PDB file of C-alpha atoms in Angstrom:
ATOM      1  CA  UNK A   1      13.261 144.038  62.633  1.00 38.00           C
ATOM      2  CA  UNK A   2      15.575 141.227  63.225  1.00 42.00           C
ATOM      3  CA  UNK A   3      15.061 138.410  60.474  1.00 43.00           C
ATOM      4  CA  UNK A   4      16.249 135.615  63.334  1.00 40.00           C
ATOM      5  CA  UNK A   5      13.760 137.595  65.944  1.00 41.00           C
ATOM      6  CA  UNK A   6      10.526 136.846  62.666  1.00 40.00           C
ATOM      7  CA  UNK A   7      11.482 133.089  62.127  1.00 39.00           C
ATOM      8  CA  UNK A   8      12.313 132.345  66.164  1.00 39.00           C
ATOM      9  CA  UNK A   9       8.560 133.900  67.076  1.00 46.00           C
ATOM     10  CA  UNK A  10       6.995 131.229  64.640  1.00 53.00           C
ATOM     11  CA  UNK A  11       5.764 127.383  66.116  1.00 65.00           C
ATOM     12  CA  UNK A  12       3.659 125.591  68.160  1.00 75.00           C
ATOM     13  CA  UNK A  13       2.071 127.648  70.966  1.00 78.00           C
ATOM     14  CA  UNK A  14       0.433 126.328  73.874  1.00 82.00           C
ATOM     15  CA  UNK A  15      -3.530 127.928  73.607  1.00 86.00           C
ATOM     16  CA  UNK A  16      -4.916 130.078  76.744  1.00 86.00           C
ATOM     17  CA  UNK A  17      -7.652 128.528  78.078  1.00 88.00           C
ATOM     18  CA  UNK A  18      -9.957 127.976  80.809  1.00 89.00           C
ATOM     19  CA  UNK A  19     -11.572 125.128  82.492  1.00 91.00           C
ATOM     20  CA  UNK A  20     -15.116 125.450  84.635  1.00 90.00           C
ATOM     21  CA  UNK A  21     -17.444 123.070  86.022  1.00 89.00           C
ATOM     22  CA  UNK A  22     -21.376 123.279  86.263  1.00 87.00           C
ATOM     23  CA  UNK A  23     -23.539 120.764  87.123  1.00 83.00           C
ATOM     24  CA  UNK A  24     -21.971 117.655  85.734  1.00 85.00           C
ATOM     25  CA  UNK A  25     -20.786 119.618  82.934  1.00 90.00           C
ATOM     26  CA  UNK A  26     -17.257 120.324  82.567  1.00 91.00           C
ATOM     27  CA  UNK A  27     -17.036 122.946  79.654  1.00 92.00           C
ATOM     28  CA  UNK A  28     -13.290 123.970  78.373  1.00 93.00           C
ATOM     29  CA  UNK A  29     -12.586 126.861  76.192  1.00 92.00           C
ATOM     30  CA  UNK A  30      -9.126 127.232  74.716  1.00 92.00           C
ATOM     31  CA  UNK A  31      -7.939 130.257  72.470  1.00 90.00           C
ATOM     32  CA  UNK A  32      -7.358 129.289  69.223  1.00 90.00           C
ATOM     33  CA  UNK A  33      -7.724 132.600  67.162  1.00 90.00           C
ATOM     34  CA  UNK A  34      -7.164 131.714  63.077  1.00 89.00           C
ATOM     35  CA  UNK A  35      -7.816 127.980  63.479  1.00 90.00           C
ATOM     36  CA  UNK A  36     -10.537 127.070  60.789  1.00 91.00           C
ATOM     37  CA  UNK A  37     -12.737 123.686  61.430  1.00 91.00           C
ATOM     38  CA  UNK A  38     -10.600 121.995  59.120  1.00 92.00           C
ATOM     39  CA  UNK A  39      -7.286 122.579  60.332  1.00 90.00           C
ATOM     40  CA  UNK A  40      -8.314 121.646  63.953  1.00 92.00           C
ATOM     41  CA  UNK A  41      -8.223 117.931  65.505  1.00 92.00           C
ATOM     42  CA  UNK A  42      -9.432 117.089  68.746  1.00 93.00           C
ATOM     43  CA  UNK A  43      -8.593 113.548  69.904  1.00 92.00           C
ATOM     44  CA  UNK A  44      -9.192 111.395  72.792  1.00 91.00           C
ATOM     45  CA  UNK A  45      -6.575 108.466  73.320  1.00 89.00           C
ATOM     46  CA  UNK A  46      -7.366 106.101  76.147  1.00 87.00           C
ATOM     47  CA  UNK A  47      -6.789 109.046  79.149  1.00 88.00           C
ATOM     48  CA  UNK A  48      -5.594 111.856  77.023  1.00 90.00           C
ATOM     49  CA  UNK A  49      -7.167 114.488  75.321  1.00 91.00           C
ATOM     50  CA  UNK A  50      -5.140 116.306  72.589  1.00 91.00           C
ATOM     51  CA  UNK A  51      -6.378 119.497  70.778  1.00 92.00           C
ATOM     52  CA  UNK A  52      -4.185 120.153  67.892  1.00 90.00           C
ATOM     53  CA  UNK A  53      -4.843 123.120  65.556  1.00 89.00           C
ATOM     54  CA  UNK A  54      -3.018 124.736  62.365  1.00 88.00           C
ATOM     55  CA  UNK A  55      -3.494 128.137  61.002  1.00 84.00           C
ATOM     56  CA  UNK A  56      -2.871 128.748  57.698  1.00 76.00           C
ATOM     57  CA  UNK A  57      -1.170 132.033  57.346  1.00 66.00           C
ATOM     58  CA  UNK A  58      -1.312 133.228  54.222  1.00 64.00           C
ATOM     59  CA  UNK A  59       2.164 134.100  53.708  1.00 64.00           C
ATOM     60  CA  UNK A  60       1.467 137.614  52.335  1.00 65.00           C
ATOM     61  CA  UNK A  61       4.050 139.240  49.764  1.00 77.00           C
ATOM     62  CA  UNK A  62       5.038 142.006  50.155  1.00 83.00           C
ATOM     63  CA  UNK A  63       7.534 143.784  53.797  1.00 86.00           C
ATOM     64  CA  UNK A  64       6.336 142.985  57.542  1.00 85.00           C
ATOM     65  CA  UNK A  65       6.823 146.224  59.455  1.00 86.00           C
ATOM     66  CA  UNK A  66       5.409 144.076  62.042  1.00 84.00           C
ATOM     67  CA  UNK A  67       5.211 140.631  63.640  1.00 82.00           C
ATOM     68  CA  UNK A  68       3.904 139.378  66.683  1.00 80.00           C
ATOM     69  CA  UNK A  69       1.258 137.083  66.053  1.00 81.00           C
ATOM     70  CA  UNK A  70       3.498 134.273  67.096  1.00 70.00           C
ATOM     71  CA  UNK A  71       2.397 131.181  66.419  1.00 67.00           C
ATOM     72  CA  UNK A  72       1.757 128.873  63.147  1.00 75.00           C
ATOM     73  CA  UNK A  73       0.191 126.181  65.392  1.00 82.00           C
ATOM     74  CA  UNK A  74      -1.650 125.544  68.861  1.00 85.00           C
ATOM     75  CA  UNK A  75      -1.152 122.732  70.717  1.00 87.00           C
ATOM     76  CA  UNK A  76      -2.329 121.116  73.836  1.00 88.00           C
ATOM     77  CA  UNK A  77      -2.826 117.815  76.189  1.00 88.00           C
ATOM     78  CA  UNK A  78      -5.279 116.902  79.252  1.00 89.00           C
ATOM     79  CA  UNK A  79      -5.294 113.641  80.697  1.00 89.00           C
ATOM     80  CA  UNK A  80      -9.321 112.866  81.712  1.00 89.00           C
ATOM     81  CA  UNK A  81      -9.540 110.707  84.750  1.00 86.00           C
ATOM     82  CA  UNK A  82     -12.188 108.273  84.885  1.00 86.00           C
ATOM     83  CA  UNK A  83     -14.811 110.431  85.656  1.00 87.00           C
ATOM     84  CA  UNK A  84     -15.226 112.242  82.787  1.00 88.00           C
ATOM     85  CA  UNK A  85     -17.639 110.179  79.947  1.00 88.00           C
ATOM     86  CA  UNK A  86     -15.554 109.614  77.231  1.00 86.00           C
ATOM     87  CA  UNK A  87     -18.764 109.055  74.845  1.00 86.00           C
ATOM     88  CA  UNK A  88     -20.254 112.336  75.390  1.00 86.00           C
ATOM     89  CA  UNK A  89     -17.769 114.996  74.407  1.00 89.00           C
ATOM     90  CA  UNK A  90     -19.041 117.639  72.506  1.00 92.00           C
ATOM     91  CA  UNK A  91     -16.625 120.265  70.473  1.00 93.00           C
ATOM     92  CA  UNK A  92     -17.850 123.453  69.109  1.00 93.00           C
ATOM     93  CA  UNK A  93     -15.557 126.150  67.221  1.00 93.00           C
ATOM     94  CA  UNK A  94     -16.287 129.498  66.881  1.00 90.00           C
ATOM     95  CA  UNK A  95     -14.912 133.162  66.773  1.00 90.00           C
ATOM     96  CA  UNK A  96     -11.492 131.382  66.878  1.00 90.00           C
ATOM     97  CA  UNK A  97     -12.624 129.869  70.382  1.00 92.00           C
ATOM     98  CA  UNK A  98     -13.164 125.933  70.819  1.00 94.00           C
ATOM     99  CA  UNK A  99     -15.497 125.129  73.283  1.00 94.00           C
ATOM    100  CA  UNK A 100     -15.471 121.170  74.642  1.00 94.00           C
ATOM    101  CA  UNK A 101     -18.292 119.653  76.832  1.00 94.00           C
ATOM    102  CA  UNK A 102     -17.118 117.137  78.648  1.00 93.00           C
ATOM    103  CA  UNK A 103     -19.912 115.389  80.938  1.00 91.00           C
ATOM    104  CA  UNK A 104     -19.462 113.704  84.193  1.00 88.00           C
ATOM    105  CA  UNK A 105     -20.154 110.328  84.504  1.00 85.00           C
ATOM    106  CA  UNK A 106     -23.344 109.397  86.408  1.00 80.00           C
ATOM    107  CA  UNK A 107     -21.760 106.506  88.640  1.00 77.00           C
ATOM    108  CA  UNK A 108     -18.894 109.448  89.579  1.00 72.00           C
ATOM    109  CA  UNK A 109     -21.514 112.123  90.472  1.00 74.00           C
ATOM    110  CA  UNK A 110     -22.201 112.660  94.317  1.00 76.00           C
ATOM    111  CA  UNK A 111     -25.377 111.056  95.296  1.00 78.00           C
ATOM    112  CA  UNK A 112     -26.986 111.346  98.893  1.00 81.00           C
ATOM    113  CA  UNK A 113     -28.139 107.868 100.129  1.00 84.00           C
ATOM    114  CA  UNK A 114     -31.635 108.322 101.910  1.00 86.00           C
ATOM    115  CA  UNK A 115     -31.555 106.416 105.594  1.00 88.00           C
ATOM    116  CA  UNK A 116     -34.604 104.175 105.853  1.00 82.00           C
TER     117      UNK A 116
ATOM    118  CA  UNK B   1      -1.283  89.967  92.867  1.00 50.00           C
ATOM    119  CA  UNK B   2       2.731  89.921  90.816  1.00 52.00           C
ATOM    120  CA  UNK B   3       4.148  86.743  91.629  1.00 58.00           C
ATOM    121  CA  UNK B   4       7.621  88.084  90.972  1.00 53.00           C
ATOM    122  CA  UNK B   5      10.194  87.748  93.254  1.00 55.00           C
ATOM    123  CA  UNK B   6      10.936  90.234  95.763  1.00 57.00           C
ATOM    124  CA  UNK B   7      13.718  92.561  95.141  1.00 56.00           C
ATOM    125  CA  UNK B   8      15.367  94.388  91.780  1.00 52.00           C
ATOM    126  CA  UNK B   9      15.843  91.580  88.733  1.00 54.00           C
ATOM    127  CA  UNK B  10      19.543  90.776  88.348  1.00 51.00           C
ATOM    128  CA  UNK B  11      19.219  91.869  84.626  1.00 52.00           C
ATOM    129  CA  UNK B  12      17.816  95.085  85.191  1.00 58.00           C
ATOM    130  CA  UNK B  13      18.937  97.624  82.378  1.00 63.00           C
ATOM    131  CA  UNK B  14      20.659 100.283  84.420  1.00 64.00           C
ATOM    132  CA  UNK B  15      19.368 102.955  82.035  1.00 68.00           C
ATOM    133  CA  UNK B  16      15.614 101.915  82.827  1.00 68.00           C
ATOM    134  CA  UNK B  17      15.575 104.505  86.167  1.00 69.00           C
ATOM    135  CA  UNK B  18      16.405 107.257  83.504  1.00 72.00           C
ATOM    136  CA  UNK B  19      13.478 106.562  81.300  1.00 70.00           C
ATOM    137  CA  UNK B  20      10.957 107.014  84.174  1.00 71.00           C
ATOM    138  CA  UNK B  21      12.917 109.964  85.212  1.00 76.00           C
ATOM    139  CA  UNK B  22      12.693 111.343  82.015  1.00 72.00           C
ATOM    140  CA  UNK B  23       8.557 110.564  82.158  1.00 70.00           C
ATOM    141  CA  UNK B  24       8.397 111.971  85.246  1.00 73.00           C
ATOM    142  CA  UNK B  25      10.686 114.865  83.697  1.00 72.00           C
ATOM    143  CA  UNK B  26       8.155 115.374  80.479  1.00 67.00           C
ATOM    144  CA  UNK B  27       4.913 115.637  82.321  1.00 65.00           C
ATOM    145  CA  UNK B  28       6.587 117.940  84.887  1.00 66.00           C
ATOM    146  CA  UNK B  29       7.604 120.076  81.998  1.00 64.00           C
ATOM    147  CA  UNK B  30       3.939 119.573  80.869  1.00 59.00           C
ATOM    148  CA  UNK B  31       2.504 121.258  83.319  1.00 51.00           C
ATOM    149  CA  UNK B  32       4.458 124.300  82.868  1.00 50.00           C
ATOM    150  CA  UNK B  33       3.794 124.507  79.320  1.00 54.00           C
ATOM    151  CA  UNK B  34       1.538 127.589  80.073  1.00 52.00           C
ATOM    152  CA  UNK B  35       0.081 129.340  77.054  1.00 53.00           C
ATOM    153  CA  UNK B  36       1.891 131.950  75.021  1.00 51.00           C
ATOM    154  CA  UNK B  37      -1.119 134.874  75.487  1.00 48.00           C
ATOM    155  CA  UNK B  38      -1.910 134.968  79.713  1.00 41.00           C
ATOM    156  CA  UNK B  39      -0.618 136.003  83.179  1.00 40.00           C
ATOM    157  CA  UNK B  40       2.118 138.775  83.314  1.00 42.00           C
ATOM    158  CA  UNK B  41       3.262 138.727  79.967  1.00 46.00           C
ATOM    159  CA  UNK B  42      -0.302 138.785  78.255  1.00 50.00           C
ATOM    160  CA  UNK B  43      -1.382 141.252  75.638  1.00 50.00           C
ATOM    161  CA  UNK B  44      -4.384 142.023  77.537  1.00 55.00           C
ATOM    162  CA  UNK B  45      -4.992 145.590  76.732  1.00 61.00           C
ATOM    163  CA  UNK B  46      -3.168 145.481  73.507  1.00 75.00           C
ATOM    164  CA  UNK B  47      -4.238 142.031  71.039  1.00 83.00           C
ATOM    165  CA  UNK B  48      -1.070 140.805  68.934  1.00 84.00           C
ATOM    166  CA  UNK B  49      -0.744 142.173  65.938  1.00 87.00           C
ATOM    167  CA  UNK B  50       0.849 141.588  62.260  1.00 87.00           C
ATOM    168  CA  UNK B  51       1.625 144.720  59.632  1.00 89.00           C
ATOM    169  CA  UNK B  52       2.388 144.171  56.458  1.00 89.00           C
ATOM    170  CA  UNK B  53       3.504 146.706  53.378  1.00 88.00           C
ATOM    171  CA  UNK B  54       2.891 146.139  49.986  1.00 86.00           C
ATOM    172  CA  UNK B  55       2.750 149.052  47.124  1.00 83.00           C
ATOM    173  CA  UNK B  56      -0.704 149.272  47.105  1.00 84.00           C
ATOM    174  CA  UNK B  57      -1.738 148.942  50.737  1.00 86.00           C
ATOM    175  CA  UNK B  58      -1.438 148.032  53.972  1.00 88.00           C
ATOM    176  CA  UNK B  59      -2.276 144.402  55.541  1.00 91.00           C
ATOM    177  CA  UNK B  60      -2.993 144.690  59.534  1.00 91.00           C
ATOM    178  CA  UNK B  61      -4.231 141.740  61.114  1.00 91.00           C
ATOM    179  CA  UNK B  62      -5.004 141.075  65.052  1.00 90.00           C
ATOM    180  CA  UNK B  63      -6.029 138.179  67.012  1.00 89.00           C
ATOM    181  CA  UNK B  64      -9.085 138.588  68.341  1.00 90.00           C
ATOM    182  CA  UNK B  65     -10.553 135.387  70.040  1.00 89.00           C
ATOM    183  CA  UNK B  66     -13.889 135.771  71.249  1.00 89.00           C
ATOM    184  CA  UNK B  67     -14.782 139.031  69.905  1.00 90.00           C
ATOM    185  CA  UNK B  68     -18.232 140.525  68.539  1.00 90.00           C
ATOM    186  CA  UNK B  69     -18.005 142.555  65.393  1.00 90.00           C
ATOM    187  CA  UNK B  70     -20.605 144.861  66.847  1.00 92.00           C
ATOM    188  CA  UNK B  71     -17.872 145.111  70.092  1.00 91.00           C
ATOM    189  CA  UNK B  72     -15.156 146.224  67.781  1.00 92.00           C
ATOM    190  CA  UNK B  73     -14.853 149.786  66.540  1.00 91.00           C
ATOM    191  CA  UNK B  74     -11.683 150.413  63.822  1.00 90.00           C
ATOM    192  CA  UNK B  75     -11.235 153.994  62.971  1.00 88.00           C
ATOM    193  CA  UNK B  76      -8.624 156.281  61.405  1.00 86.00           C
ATOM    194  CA  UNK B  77      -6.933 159.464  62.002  1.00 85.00           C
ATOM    195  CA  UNK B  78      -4.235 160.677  59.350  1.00 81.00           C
ATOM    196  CA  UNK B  79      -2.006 157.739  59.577  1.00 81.00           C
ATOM    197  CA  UNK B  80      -3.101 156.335  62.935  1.00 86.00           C
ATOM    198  CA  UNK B  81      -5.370 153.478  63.221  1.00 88.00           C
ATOM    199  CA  UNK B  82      -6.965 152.440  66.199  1.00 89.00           C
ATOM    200  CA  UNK B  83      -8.376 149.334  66.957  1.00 90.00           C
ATOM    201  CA  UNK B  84     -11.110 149.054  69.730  1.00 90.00           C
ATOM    202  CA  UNK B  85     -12.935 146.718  71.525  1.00 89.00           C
ATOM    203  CA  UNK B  86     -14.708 144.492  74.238  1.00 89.00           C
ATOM    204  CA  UNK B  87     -14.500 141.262  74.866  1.00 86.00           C
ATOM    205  CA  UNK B  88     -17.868 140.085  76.347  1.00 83.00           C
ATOM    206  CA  UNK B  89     -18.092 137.474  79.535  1.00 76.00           C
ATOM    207  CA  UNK B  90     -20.488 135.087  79.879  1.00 72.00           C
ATOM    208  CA  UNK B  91     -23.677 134.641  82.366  1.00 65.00           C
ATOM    209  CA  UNK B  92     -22.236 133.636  84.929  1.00 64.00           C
ATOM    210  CA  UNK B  93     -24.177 131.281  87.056  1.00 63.00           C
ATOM    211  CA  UNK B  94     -23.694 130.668  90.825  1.00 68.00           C
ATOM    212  CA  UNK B  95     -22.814 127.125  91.455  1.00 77.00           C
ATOM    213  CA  UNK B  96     -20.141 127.414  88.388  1.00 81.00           C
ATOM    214  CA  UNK B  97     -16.976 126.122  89.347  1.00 86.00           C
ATOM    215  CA  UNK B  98     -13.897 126.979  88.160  1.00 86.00           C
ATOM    216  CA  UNK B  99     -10.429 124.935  88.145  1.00 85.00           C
ATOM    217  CA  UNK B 100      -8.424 127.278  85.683  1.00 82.00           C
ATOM    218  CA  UNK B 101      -8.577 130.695  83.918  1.00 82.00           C
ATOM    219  CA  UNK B 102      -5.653 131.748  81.570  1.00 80.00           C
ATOM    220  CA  UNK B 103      -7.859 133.564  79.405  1.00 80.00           C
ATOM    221  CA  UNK B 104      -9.441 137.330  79.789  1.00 78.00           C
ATOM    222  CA  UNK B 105     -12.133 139.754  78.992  1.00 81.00           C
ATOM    223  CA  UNK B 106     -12.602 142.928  79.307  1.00 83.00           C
ATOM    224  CA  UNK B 107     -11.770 146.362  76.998  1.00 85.00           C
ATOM    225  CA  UNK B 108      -8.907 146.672  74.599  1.00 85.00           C
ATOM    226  CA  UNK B 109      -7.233 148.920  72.105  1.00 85.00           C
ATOM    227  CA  UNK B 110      -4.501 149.465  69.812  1.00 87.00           C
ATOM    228  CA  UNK B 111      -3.090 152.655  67.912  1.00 88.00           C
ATOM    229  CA  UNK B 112      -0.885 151.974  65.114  1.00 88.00           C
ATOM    230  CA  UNK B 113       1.038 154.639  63.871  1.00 87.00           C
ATOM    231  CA  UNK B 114       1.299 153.871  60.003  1.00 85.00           C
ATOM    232  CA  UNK B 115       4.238 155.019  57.914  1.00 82.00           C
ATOM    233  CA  UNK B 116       2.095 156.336  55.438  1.00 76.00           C
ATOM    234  CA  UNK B 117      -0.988 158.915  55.046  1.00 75.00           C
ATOM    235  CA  UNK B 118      -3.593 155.863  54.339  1.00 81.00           C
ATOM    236  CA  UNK B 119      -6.983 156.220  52.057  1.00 79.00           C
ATOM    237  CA  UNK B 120      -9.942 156.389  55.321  1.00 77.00           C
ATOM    238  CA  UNK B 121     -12.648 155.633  52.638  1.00 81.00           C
ATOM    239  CA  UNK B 122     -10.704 152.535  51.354  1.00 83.00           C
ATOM    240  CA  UNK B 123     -10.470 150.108  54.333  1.00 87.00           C
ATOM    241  CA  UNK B 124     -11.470 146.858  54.077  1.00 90.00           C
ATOM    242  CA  UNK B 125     -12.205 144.595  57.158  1.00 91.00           C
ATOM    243  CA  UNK B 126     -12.991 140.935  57.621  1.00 92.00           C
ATOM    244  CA  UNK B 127     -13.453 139.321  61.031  1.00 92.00           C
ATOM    245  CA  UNK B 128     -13.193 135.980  60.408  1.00 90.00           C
ATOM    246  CA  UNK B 129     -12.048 132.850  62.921  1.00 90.00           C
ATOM    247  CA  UNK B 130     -11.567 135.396  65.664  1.00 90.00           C
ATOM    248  CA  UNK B 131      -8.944 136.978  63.551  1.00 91.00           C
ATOM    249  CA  UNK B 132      -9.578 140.824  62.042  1.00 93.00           C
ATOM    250  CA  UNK B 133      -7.909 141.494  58.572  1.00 92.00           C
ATOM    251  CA  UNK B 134      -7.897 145.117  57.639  1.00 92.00           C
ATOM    252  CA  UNK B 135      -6.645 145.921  53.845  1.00 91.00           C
ATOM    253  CA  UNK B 136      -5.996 149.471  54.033  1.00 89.00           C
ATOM    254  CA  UNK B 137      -4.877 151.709  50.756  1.00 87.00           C
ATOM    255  CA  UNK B 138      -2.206 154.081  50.480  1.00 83.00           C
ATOM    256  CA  UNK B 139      -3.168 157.410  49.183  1.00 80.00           C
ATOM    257  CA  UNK B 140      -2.111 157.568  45.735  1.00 76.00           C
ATOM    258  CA  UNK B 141       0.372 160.140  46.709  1.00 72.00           C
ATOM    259  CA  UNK B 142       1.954 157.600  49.212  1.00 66.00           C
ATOM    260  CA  UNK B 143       2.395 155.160  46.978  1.00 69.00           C
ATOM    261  CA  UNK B 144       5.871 154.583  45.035  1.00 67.00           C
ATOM    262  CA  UNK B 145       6.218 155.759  41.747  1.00 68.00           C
ATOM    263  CA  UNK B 146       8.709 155.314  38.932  1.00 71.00           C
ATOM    264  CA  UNK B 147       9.662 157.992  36.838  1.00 74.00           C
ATOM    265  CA  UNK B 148      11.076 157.572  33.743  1.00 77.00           C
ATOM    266  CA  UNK B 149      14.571 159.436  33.369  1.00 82.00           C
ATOM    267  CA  UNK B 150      15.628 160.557  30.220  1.00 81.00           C
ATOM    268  CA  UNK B 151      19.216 160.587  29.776  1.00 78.00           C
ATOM    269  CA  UNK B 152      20.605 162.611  27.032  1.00 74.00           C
TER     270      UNK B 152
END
């Protein structure tokens, strides 16, 4: 294979990931597959959320017949809005899969008001 | 409530309008920053996949987010190896909304046709991070040998 095709399909890739809601609960997975806990930052800066992780890949020695796993980092950025409780975020890694709870703020939940 | 006066300041920088436009430009882009592994381009039947050769064996590794090792079968057949699998959903409960679903689930597999005849009883596999290393020796008759040439 190309040597420029190898080095091009190396960087920062953008992880899949999906975003539901249950109850209050906001839960977002994103696809981070070779990311150990160390290597893997998640930060919350006034509105945005950043999820940074590297993967180590142990450059092996020896001839790649094949490439394709393409990137050497993940990368990505949400902006919360000011529903979302920025003290109770909850991260969990595993299988290569980072899972972040992100609870609703009781003030922003919809509440019924009772007619006397 | 600004208590500036009405209207653009004299001294306005004329490159200021740029920089928002550039903002405006960067979060646009943002948005479309859409992940390398979903929609019409994903590897959804087939997980990426790295091969490497060394004299002694054979280095295969695959991304595999989200997969069980009791969903994920490896075998081998001469020189092919297959790679097989399920990734699992979640329960899904009712009032679960969702805003955004790049990823997937569902069966996969991938047959790699290696250049070698490869050692079935000499595999070694490690799932680890949601990424599956398989180590895989040559048969000794596969491997590269030197022989010594005597010149006279």
């Amino acid at each position: 294979m190309d040597q420029r095709y190898i080095d091009n399909a190396r960087g920062v890739a953008v992880p899949a990931c999906s975003i539901t809601e249950d109850e209050g609960l906001v839960t977002v997975k994103l696809e981070m597959p070779g990311v150990p806990k160390e290597e893997l930052e998640v930060r919350i800066e006034g509105n945005s959320l950043e999820v940074s992780g590297t993967r180590r890949r142990a450059e092996e020695r020896g001839k790649y017949l094949l490439r394709e796993r393409r990137a050497d980092s993940f990368r990505k950025r949400f902006t919360l809005d000011e529903t979302i409780d920025r003290e109770k975020v909850a991260a969990e890694l595993a299988d290569g899969i980072l899972v972040l709870k992100l609870h609703i703020r009781e003030a922003a939940k919809p509440r019924k008001i009772e007619i006397s | 409530m600004d208590l500036a006066k009405w209207g653009a300041p004299a001294t306005r920088d004329l490159w200021e309008a740029f920089d928002g436009l550039r903002g405006d430009m960067d979060r646009a882009l943002d948005f479309f920053s859409l992940p390398d592994a979903a929609g019409l381009l994903d590897r959804t039947t087939a997980p990426a996949v790295d091969i490497v050769e060394t004299e002694e064996e054979y280095l295969v590794v695959a991304d595999l987010p989200g997969v069980d090792k009791r969903d994920l079968e490896v075998s081998v057949t001469g020189s092919l190896l297959a790679i097989k699998g399920v990734k699992k959903a979640e329960g899904n409960s009712g009032k679960r909304k969702v805003f955004r679903k790049e990823t997937w689930v569902g069966s996969f597999s991938r047959t790699i046709d290696l250049p070698a005849e490869i050692d079935p009883g000499k595999i070694k596999a490690e799932l680890k991070d949601g990424v599956l290393a398989l180590r895989i020796a040559k048969r000794e008759e596969a491997k590269t040998k030197l022989i010594a040439v005597n010149v006279q």
